[in-house]
Amino acid sequence: MTEAALGDAGAFAGEGDAGLLSPVSASPLVAALTGDRAVLAAILAVESGWAAVLEGAGLAPDGSAAVVASAAEAGRYDVADIALRAQGGANPVIPLLSDLRKKVAALDTAAIGAGEAVHASLTSQDVLDTALMLLARNTVEAVLGDLKRTTAALAALAEEHAGTLCVGRSLTQHSLPFTFGLRAAQWFQGLAAAGRQLEALDLPVQFGGAAGTLAAGTVLTSGSAETPFGLADALASQLGLALAAAPWHTNRLPVTSLGHALASVLDASGKIAADVLFLSRPEVAELAEPRAAGRGVSSAMPHKQNPVLSVLVRSAALQAPGLAAQLHLAAANFNDERPDGAWHIEWPALRQLLALALGAAGHLRELAEGLQVFPDAMRRTLDLGGPLLVAEGVGAAVGPLLQEKDGRNGKQQLQDVVDQTLQAPPAEQAATYRRLLRKAVPAGVLTDLRLQELLDPASYLGQAPEISRRILAAYPEFVPPNTDANGARRG
């Protein structure tokens, strides 16, 4: 790198990663909850919380917690400098702790010995694991807030379009008559199931000491009524995290479970985005994203209106599996009582998953709340398939009524009708199917009126309305307040 380039890089070193190459997560909220300064603030919150626990237990001088809390204000620290110095110990806690101790000493003007409360009996992994759980808790709360607004919008779409006919697709081809209400309900189900899993997570405190035996904590609490386990529980309460029955330094289920839950949210989000991307193509035009000034534009083509909300959400969904796999790979390689590298590759993967989930959740909420639905286009697409879309239903209803002919039963005769119809040009298939079907089925077996009823796509929706109702009823906490658990609008 040239000197000029190094100088330019240095000028921007303090700005951190603004998300220039990750637009899905480029937002002030994502930066505030998952950025480097958020990580630093979480580490300091753990150290400050621990000082409060020790003082409350009579294991640190009175007034220590206030001094440490003042010294632990994140704005007092140079993130970029700490990141560089972290190379000396392979984690950011070590250089940050050095700076914290200096600031505590400088602020301890009454000489009460507040420094005794800093990091006493802890190890770097206790602090960083707990800090990442704290970071995750704050981010997950924000993700769930957006997610529940999205499911509210999807539930409303499911209700509004319960009878809106469209075509179902299987392996890219038209399959059977469908409803857009059921499609929206299925989107709801995927997101609500993933959200419930995310909401149910326990994000535990970490407290094991240097090798996970609580040896230093045992020394710290000797001669007092406290135990290391009691102190760990108090820290969990102080920070709003879950209790831990035992240290989990090398048992990484809390991390992999979190990663899995985040990836599942992104999976469900990606499914919705993929459907919208297809259904908003000009040649389909059944849906459209909400418009906003400056969004969806092209650098070259003034007529373009790109579905960028779905593009951004899908970009996050496509990244998630690899990041979740990285967490599992790390967990499987947590050798000894603290691993040499596996722990370290967790941090960026977990933080990136949190950032992607939060960024995608905001874009998906906006997409769902403003989604434009075009029922006439859906009906036009459905009509392209014509009566062949209900051939399955016709076969089930009419096949048993036909007598065997030339060694072929009724179902086989009706399959012959379909096969002959498919040989006709697409534009002629609807008329061909009706003609051949009427020829194959005597009027005495099936009246014209009954045949017309069977060929109506609305007559072959199965249990679509009930499926939608059952989906909404299964996730009442994700149904909007003005809709009951059966999907019916209140008031």
Tab-separated table of C-alpha atoms in Angstrom, residues 96-378:
chain	number	residue	atom	x	y	z
A	96	LEU	CA	-9.800	-2.408	27.259
A	97	LEU	CA	-9.289	-3.700	30.784
A	98	SER	CA	-5.922	-1.965	30.954
A	99	ASP	CA	-7.536	1.342	29.973
A	100	LEU	CA	-10.445	0.807	32.357
A	101	ARG	CA	-8.155	0.255	35.310
A	102	LYS	CA	-6.275	3.459	34.554
A	103	LYS	CA	-9.499	5.430	34.334
A	104	VAL	CA	-10.830	3.910	37.550
A	105	ALA	CA	-7.595	4.844	39.346
A	106	ALA	CA	-7.829	8.392	38.031
A	107	LEU	CA	-11.475	8.744	39.093
A	108	ASP	CA	-10.972	7.168	42.540
A	109	THR	CA	-10.187	10.522	44.103
A	110	ALA	CA	-11.301	9.363	47.539
A	111	ALA	CA	-8.821	6.489	47.386
A	112	ILE	CA	-11.435	3.917	48.351
A	113	GLY	CA	-9.714	1.188	46.367
A	114	ALA	CA	-12.349	0.993	43.615
A	115	GLY	CA	-9.864	-0.825	41.428
A	116	GLU	CA	-10.393	-3.926	43.568
A	117	ALA	CA	-13.820	-4.328	41.965
A	118	VAL	CA	-12.513	-4.379	38.408
A	119	HIS	CA	-12.478	-7.836	36.812
A	120	ALA	CA	-11.916	-9.581	40.159
A	121	SER	CA	-11.918	-13.401	39.610
A	122	LEU	CA	-13.100	-13.040	36.002
A	123	THR	CA	-11.385	-14.108	32.800
A	124	SER	CA	-11.570	-12.523	29.366
A	125	GLN	CA	-13.966	-15.190	28.101
A	126	ASP	CA	-16.380	-14.555	30.969
A	127	VAL	CA	-16.536	-10.917	29.994
A	128	LEU	CA	-16.642	-11.270	26.220
A	129	ASP	CA	-19.140	-14.154	26.131
A	130	THR	CA	-21.423	-12.268	28.495
A	131	ALA	CA	-20.986	-9.047	26.513
A	132	LEU	CA	-21.961	-10.801	23.273
A	133	MET	CA	-25.048	-12.245	24.954
A	134	LEU	CA	-25.908	-8.716	26.096
A	135	LEU	CA	-25.342	-7.387	22.581
A	136	ALA	CA	-27.534	-10.184	21.239
A	137	ARG	CA	-30.326	-9.503	23.723
A	138	ASN	CA	-30.553	-5.861	22.689
A	139	THR	CA	-30.439	-6.712	18.986
A	140	VAL	CA	-32.946	-9.566	19.255
A	141	GLU	CA	-35.423	-7.250	20.963
A	142	ALA	CA	-35.191	-4.872	18.017
A	143	VAL	CA	-35.459	-7.713	15.478
A	144	LEU	CA	-38.587	-9.039	17.168
A	145	GLY	CA	-40.135	-5.572	17.183
A	146	ASP	CA	-39.830	-5.334	13.395
A	147	LEU	CA	-40.736	-8.981	12.917
A	148	LYS	CA	-44.037	-8.642	14.784
A	149	ARG	CA	-44.991	-5.623	12.715
A	150	THR	CA	-44.259	-7.699	9.623
A	151	THR	CA	-46.396	-10.615	10.772
A	152	ALA	CA	-49.179	-8.154	11.608
A	153	ALA	CA	-49.088	-6.911	8.029
A	154	LEU	CA	-48.998	-10.456	6.652
A	155	ALA	CA	-51.942	-11.511	8.807
A	156	ALA	CA	-53.913	-8.555	7.467
A	157	LEU	CA	-53.036	-9.579	3.897
A	158	ALA	CA	-54.099	-13.155	4.619
A	159	GLU	CA	-57.482	-11.941	5.807
A	160	GLU	CA	-58.031	-9.354	3.097
A	161	HIS	CA	-57.134	-11.754	0.291
A	162	ALA	CA	-58.645	-14.961	1.654
A	163	GLY	CA	-60.697	-15.263	-1.533
A	164	THR	CA	-58.262	-13.731	-4.014
A	165	LEU	CA	-57.594	-16.440	-6.576
A	166	CYS	CA	-54.111	-16.971	-7.971
A	167	VAL	CA	-52.142	-19.887	-9.317
A	168	GLY	CA	-49.983	-22.208	-7.267
A	169	ARG	CA	-46.630	-23.225	-8.711
A	170	SER	CA	-44.640	-26.428	-8.406
A	171	LEU	CA	-41.138	-26.819	-9.877
A	172	THR	CA	-41.704	-23.485	-11.700
A	173	GLN	CA	-44.904	-24.724	-13.400
A	174	HIS	CA	-48.545	-23.958	-12.700
A	175	SER	CA	-49.960	-26.550	-10.334
A	176	LEU	CA	-53.406	-25.907	-8.810
A	177	PRO	CA	-55.679	-22.964	-8.029
A	178	PHE	CA	-54.459	-21.154	-4.925
A	179	THR	CA	-55.300	-17.994	-2.999
A	180	PHE	CA	-53.063	-15.071	-2.273
A	181	GLY	CA	-54.476	-15.113	1.251
A	182	LEU	CA	-53.015	-18.568	1.817
A	183	ARG	CA	-49.699	-17.483	0.336
A	184	ALA	CA	-49.562	-14.574	2.784
A	185	ALA	CA	-50.564	-16.911	5.627
A	186	GLN	CA	-47.731	-19.276	4.734
A	187	TRP	CA	-45.305	-16.349	4.737
A	188	PHE	CA	-46.709	-15.463	8.161
A	189	GLN	CA	-46.244	-19.003	9.405
A	190	GLY	CA	-42.583	-19.208	8.440
A	191	LEU	CA	-41.766	-15.886	10.035
A	192	ALA	CA	-43.878	-16.435	13.164
A	193	ALA	CA	-42.397	-19.897	13.791
A	194	ALA	CA	-38.874	-18.533	13.451
A	195	GLY	CA	-39.754	-15.537	15.606
A	196	ARG	CA	-41.171	-17.737	18.350
A	197	GLN	CA	-37.951	-19.744	18.345
A	198	LEU	CA	-35.880	-16.555	18.575
A	199	GLU	CA	-38.054	-15.118	21.344
A	200	ALA	CA	-37.766	-18.311	23.417
A	201	LEU	CA	-33.967	-18.284	23.510
A	202	ASP	CA	-32.087	-18.160	26.785
A	203	LEU	CA	-29.090	-15.837	26.560
A	204	PRO	CA	-27.047	-16.784	29.622
A	205	VAL	CA	-24.356	-15.091	31.615
A	206	GLN	CA	-20.871	-16.605	31.465
A	207	PHE	CA	-18.852	-17.019	34.661
A	208	GLY	CA	-16.192	-19.674	35.023
A	209	GLY	CA	-12.863	-18.038	35.728
A	210	ALA	CA	-9.588	-18.865	34.041
A	211	ALA	CA	-10.272	-22.546	33.326
A	212	GLY	CA	-13.982	-22.871	34.064
A	213	THR	CA	-13.533	-24.182	37.622
A	214	LEU	CA	-14.477	-20.990	39.492
A	215	ALA	CA	-11.225	-21.336	41.447
A	216	ALA	CA	-10.638	-17.585	41.715
A	217	GLY	CA	-14.298	-17.016	42.535
A	218	THR	CA	-14.044	-19.544	45.319
A	219	VAL	CA	-11.079	-17.655	46.792
A	220	LEU	CA	-12.913	-14.348	46.355
A	221	THR	CA	-15.968	-15.540	48.268
A	222	SER	CA	-14.151	-17.488	50.980
A	223	GLY	CA	-15.018	-16.213	54.427
A	224	SER	CA	-18.270	-14.667	53.197
A	225	ALA	CA	-21.822	-15.900	52.874
A	226	GLU	CA	-21.556	-15.621	49.090
A	227	THR	CA	-20.746	-18.325	46.553
A	228	PRO	CA	-19.416	-17.966	43.022
A	229	PHE	CA	-22.738	-19.295	41.750
A	230	GLY	CA	-24.658	-16.664	43.666
A	231	LEU	CA	-22.448	-13.937	42.229
A	232	ALA	CA	-23.017	-15.270	38.702
A	233	ASP	CA	-26.779	-15.245	39.265
A	234	ALA	CA	-26.571	-11.685	40.587
A	235	LEU	CA	-24.649	-10.594	37.494
A	236	ALA	CA	-27.271	-12.208	35.254
A	237	SER	CA	-29.978	-10.310	37.115
A	238	GLN	CA	-27.978	-7.089	36.940
A	239	LEU	CA	-27.616	-7.371	33.158
A	240	GLY	CA	-31.013	-8.873	32.344
A	241	LEU	CA	-29.569	-12.163	31.073
A	242	ALA	CA	-30.527	-15.754	31.778
A	243	LEU	CA	-28.994	-17.699	34.660
A	244	ALA	CA	-26.377	-20.311	33.845
A	245	ALA	CA	-26.337	-23.544	35.827
A	246	ALA	CA	-22.615	-23.893	35.152
A	247	PRO	CA	-19.869	-22.289	33.074
A	248	TRP	CA	-20.208	-22.980	29.343
A	249	HIS	CA	-16.765	-21.944	28.119
A	250	THR	CA	-16.477	-24.891	25.739
A	251	ASN	CA	-20.136	-25.906	25.443
A	252	ARG	CA	-21.346	-23.490	22.790
A	253	LEU	CA	-25.037	-24.313	22.525
A	254	PRO	CA	-26.056	-20.788	23.603
A	255	VAL	CA	-24.137	-19.409	20.631
A	256	THR	CA	-25.150	-22.006	18.046
A	257	SER	CA	-28.800	-21.847	19.167
A	258	LEU	CA	-28.768	-18.095	18.735
A	259	GLY	CA	-27.125	-18.414	15.340
A	260	HIS	CA	-29.653	-21.042	14.264
A	261	ALA	CA	-32.580	-18.898	15.365
A	262	LEU	CA	-31.268	-15.847	13.527
A	263	ALA	CA	-30.612	-17.905	10.401
A	264	SER	CA	-34.152	-19.317	10.607
A	265	VAL	CA	-35.598	-15.793	10.689
A	266	LEU	CA	-33.519	-14.941	7.649
A	267	ASP	CA	-34.578	-18.186	5.921
A	268	ALA	CA	-38.236	-17.248	6.339
A	269	SER	CA	-37.509	-13.682	5.245
A	270	GLY	CA	-35.655	-14.932	2.190
A	271	LYS	CA	-38.619	-17.078	1.153
A	272	ILE	CA	-40.887	-14.026	1.173
A	273	ALA	CA	-38.337	-11.944	-0.717
A	274	ALA	CA	-37.859	-14.652	-3.358
A	275	ASP	CA	-41.608	-14.869	-3.961
A	276	VAL	CA	-41.984	-11.095	-4.223
A	277	LEU	CA	-39.038	-10.884	-6.609
A	278	PHE	CA	-40.707	-13.347	-8.963
A	279	LEU	CA	-44.248	-12.039	-8.606
A	280	SER	CA	-43.139	-8.444	-9.223
A	281	ARG	CA	-41.446	-9.234	-12.561
A	282	PRO	CA	-43.106	-7.131	-15.314
A	283	GLU	CA	-44.320	-10.223	-17.168
A	284	VAL	CA	-46.056	-11.446	-13.977
A	285	ALA	CA	-46.883	-8.150	-12.243
A	286	GLU	CA	-49.010	-9.682	-9.466
A	287	LEU	CA	-47.221	-7.733	-6.721
A	288	ALA	CA	-45.163	-4.575	-6.404
A	289	GLU	CA	-42.997	-3.170	-3.674
A	290	PRO	CA	-43.939	0.106	-1.990
A	291	ARG	CA	-42.387	3.066	-3.755
A	292	ALA	CA	-40.174	5.695	-2.183
A	293	ALA	CA	-38.239	8.580	-3.669
A	294	GLY	CA	-34.826	7.495	-4.901
A	295	ARG	CA	-35.419	3.791	-4.261
A	296	GLY	CA	-35.210	1.140	-6.945
A	297	VAL	CA	-33.407	3.378	-9.407
A	298	SER	CA	-30.816	2.347	-11.975
A	299	SER	CA	-27.578	4.165	-12.737
A	300	ALA	CA	-28.221	3.738	-16.461
A	301	MET	CA	-31.909	3.023	-17.175
A	302	PRO	CA	-34.381	5.744	-16.156
A	303	HIS	CA	-37.407	3.470	-16.551
A	304	LYS	CA	-36.252	0.861	-14.032
A	305	GLN	CA	-38.065	0.350	-10.734
A	306	ASN	CA	-36.025	-2.372	-9.062
A	307	PRO	CA	-37.523	-4.343	-6.130
A	308	VAL	CA	-34.603	-3.411	-3.900
A	309	LEU	CA	-36.257	-4.176	-0.552
A	310	SER	CA	-36.595	-7.803	-1.603
A	311	VAL	CA	-33.103	-7.785	-3.089
A	312	LEU	CA	-31.635	-6.574	0.205
A	313	VAL	CA	-33.592	-9.083	2.286
A	314	ARG	CA	-32.598	-11.925	-0.028
A	315	SER	CA	-28.953	-10.871	0.122
A	316	ALA	CA	-29.064	-11.266	3.898
A	317	ALA	CA	-30.830	-14.627	3.685
A	318	LEU	CA	-28.208	-15.990	1.309
A	319	GLN	CA	-25.387	-15.067	3.697
A	320	ALA	CA	-26.960	-16.511	6.837
A	321	PRO	CA	-26.387	-20.265	6.319
A	322	GLY	CA	-22.639	-19.841	5.933
A	323	LEU	CA	-22.400	-17.730	9.064
A	324	ALA	CA	-24.484	-20.196	11.078
A	325	ALA	CA	-22.303	-23.012	9.785
A	326	GLN	CA	-19.239	-21.090	10.946
A	327	LEU	CA	-20.654	-21.026	14.471
A	328	HIS	CA	-21.218	-24.784	14.384
A	329	LEU	CA	-17.737	-25.335	12.962
A	330	ALA	CA	-16.304	-23.304	15.817
A	331	ALA	CA	-18.337	-25.197	18.419
A	332	ALA	CA	-17.108	-28.533	17.076
A	333	ASN	CA	-13.507	-27.359	17.427
A	334	PHE	CA	-13.570	-25.935	20.949
A	335	ASN	CA	-10.590	-27.944	22.113
A	336	ASP	CA	-9.215	-27.944	25.667
A	337	GLU	CA	-10.731	-25.529	28.198
A	338	ARG	CA	-10.294	-22.549	25.893
A	339	PRO	CA	-9.674	-23.088	22.185
A	340	ASP	CA	-6.981	-21.678	19.996
A	341	GLY	CA	-8.927	-19.886	17.267
A	342	ALA	CA	-12.360	-21.512	17.319
A	343	TRP	CA	-13.637	-19.048	19.938
A	344	HIS	CA	-12.272	-16.163	17.902
A	345	ILE	CA	-14.106	-17.046	14.677
A	346	GLU	CA	-17.415	-17.013	16.536
A	347	TRP	CA	-17.320	-13.280	17.177
A	348	PRO	CA	-17.499	-11.893	13.635
A	349	ALA	CA	-19.942	-14.584	12.481
A	350	LEU	CA	-22.345	-13.964	15.353
A	351	ARG	CA	-22.168	-10.207	15.042
A	352	GLN	CA	-22.710	-10.363	11.276
A	353	LEU	CA	-25.754	-12.580	11.762
A	354	LEU	CA	-27.183	-10.109	14.257
A	355	ALA	CA	-26.533	-7.202	11.903
A	356	LEU	CA	-28.037	-8.988	8.899
A	357	ALA	CA	-31.118	-10.096	10.839
A	358	LEU	CA	-31.729	-6.593	12.161
A	359	GLY	CA	-31.144	-4.912	8.815
A	360	ALA	CA	-33.300	-7.412	6.919
A	361	ALA	CA	-36.086	-7.212	9.514
A	362	GLY	CA	-36.459	-3.487	8.943
A	363	HIS	CA	-36.575	-3.828	5.161
A	364	LEU	CA	-39.014	-6.748	5.338
A	365	ARG	CA	-41.326	-4.787	7.631
A	366	GLU	CA	-41.449	-1.929	5.141
A	367	LEU	CA	-42.049	-4.376	2.296
A	368	ALA	CA	-44.918	-6.172	4.036
A	369	GLU	CA	-46.611	-3.030	5.300
A	370	GLY	CA	-46.589	-1.404	1.866
A	371	LEU	CA	-46.897	-4.405	-0.469
A	372	GLN	CA	-49.082	-3.690	-3.495
A	373	VAL	CA	-51.342	-6.585	-4.535
A	374	PHE	CA	-52.971	-6.828	-7.986
A	375	PRO	CA	-55.813	-9.404	-7.936
A	376	ASP	CA	-56.718	-8.825	-11.607
A	377	ALA	CA	-53.182	-9.798	-12.658
A	378	MET	CA	-53.386	-12.873	-10.451
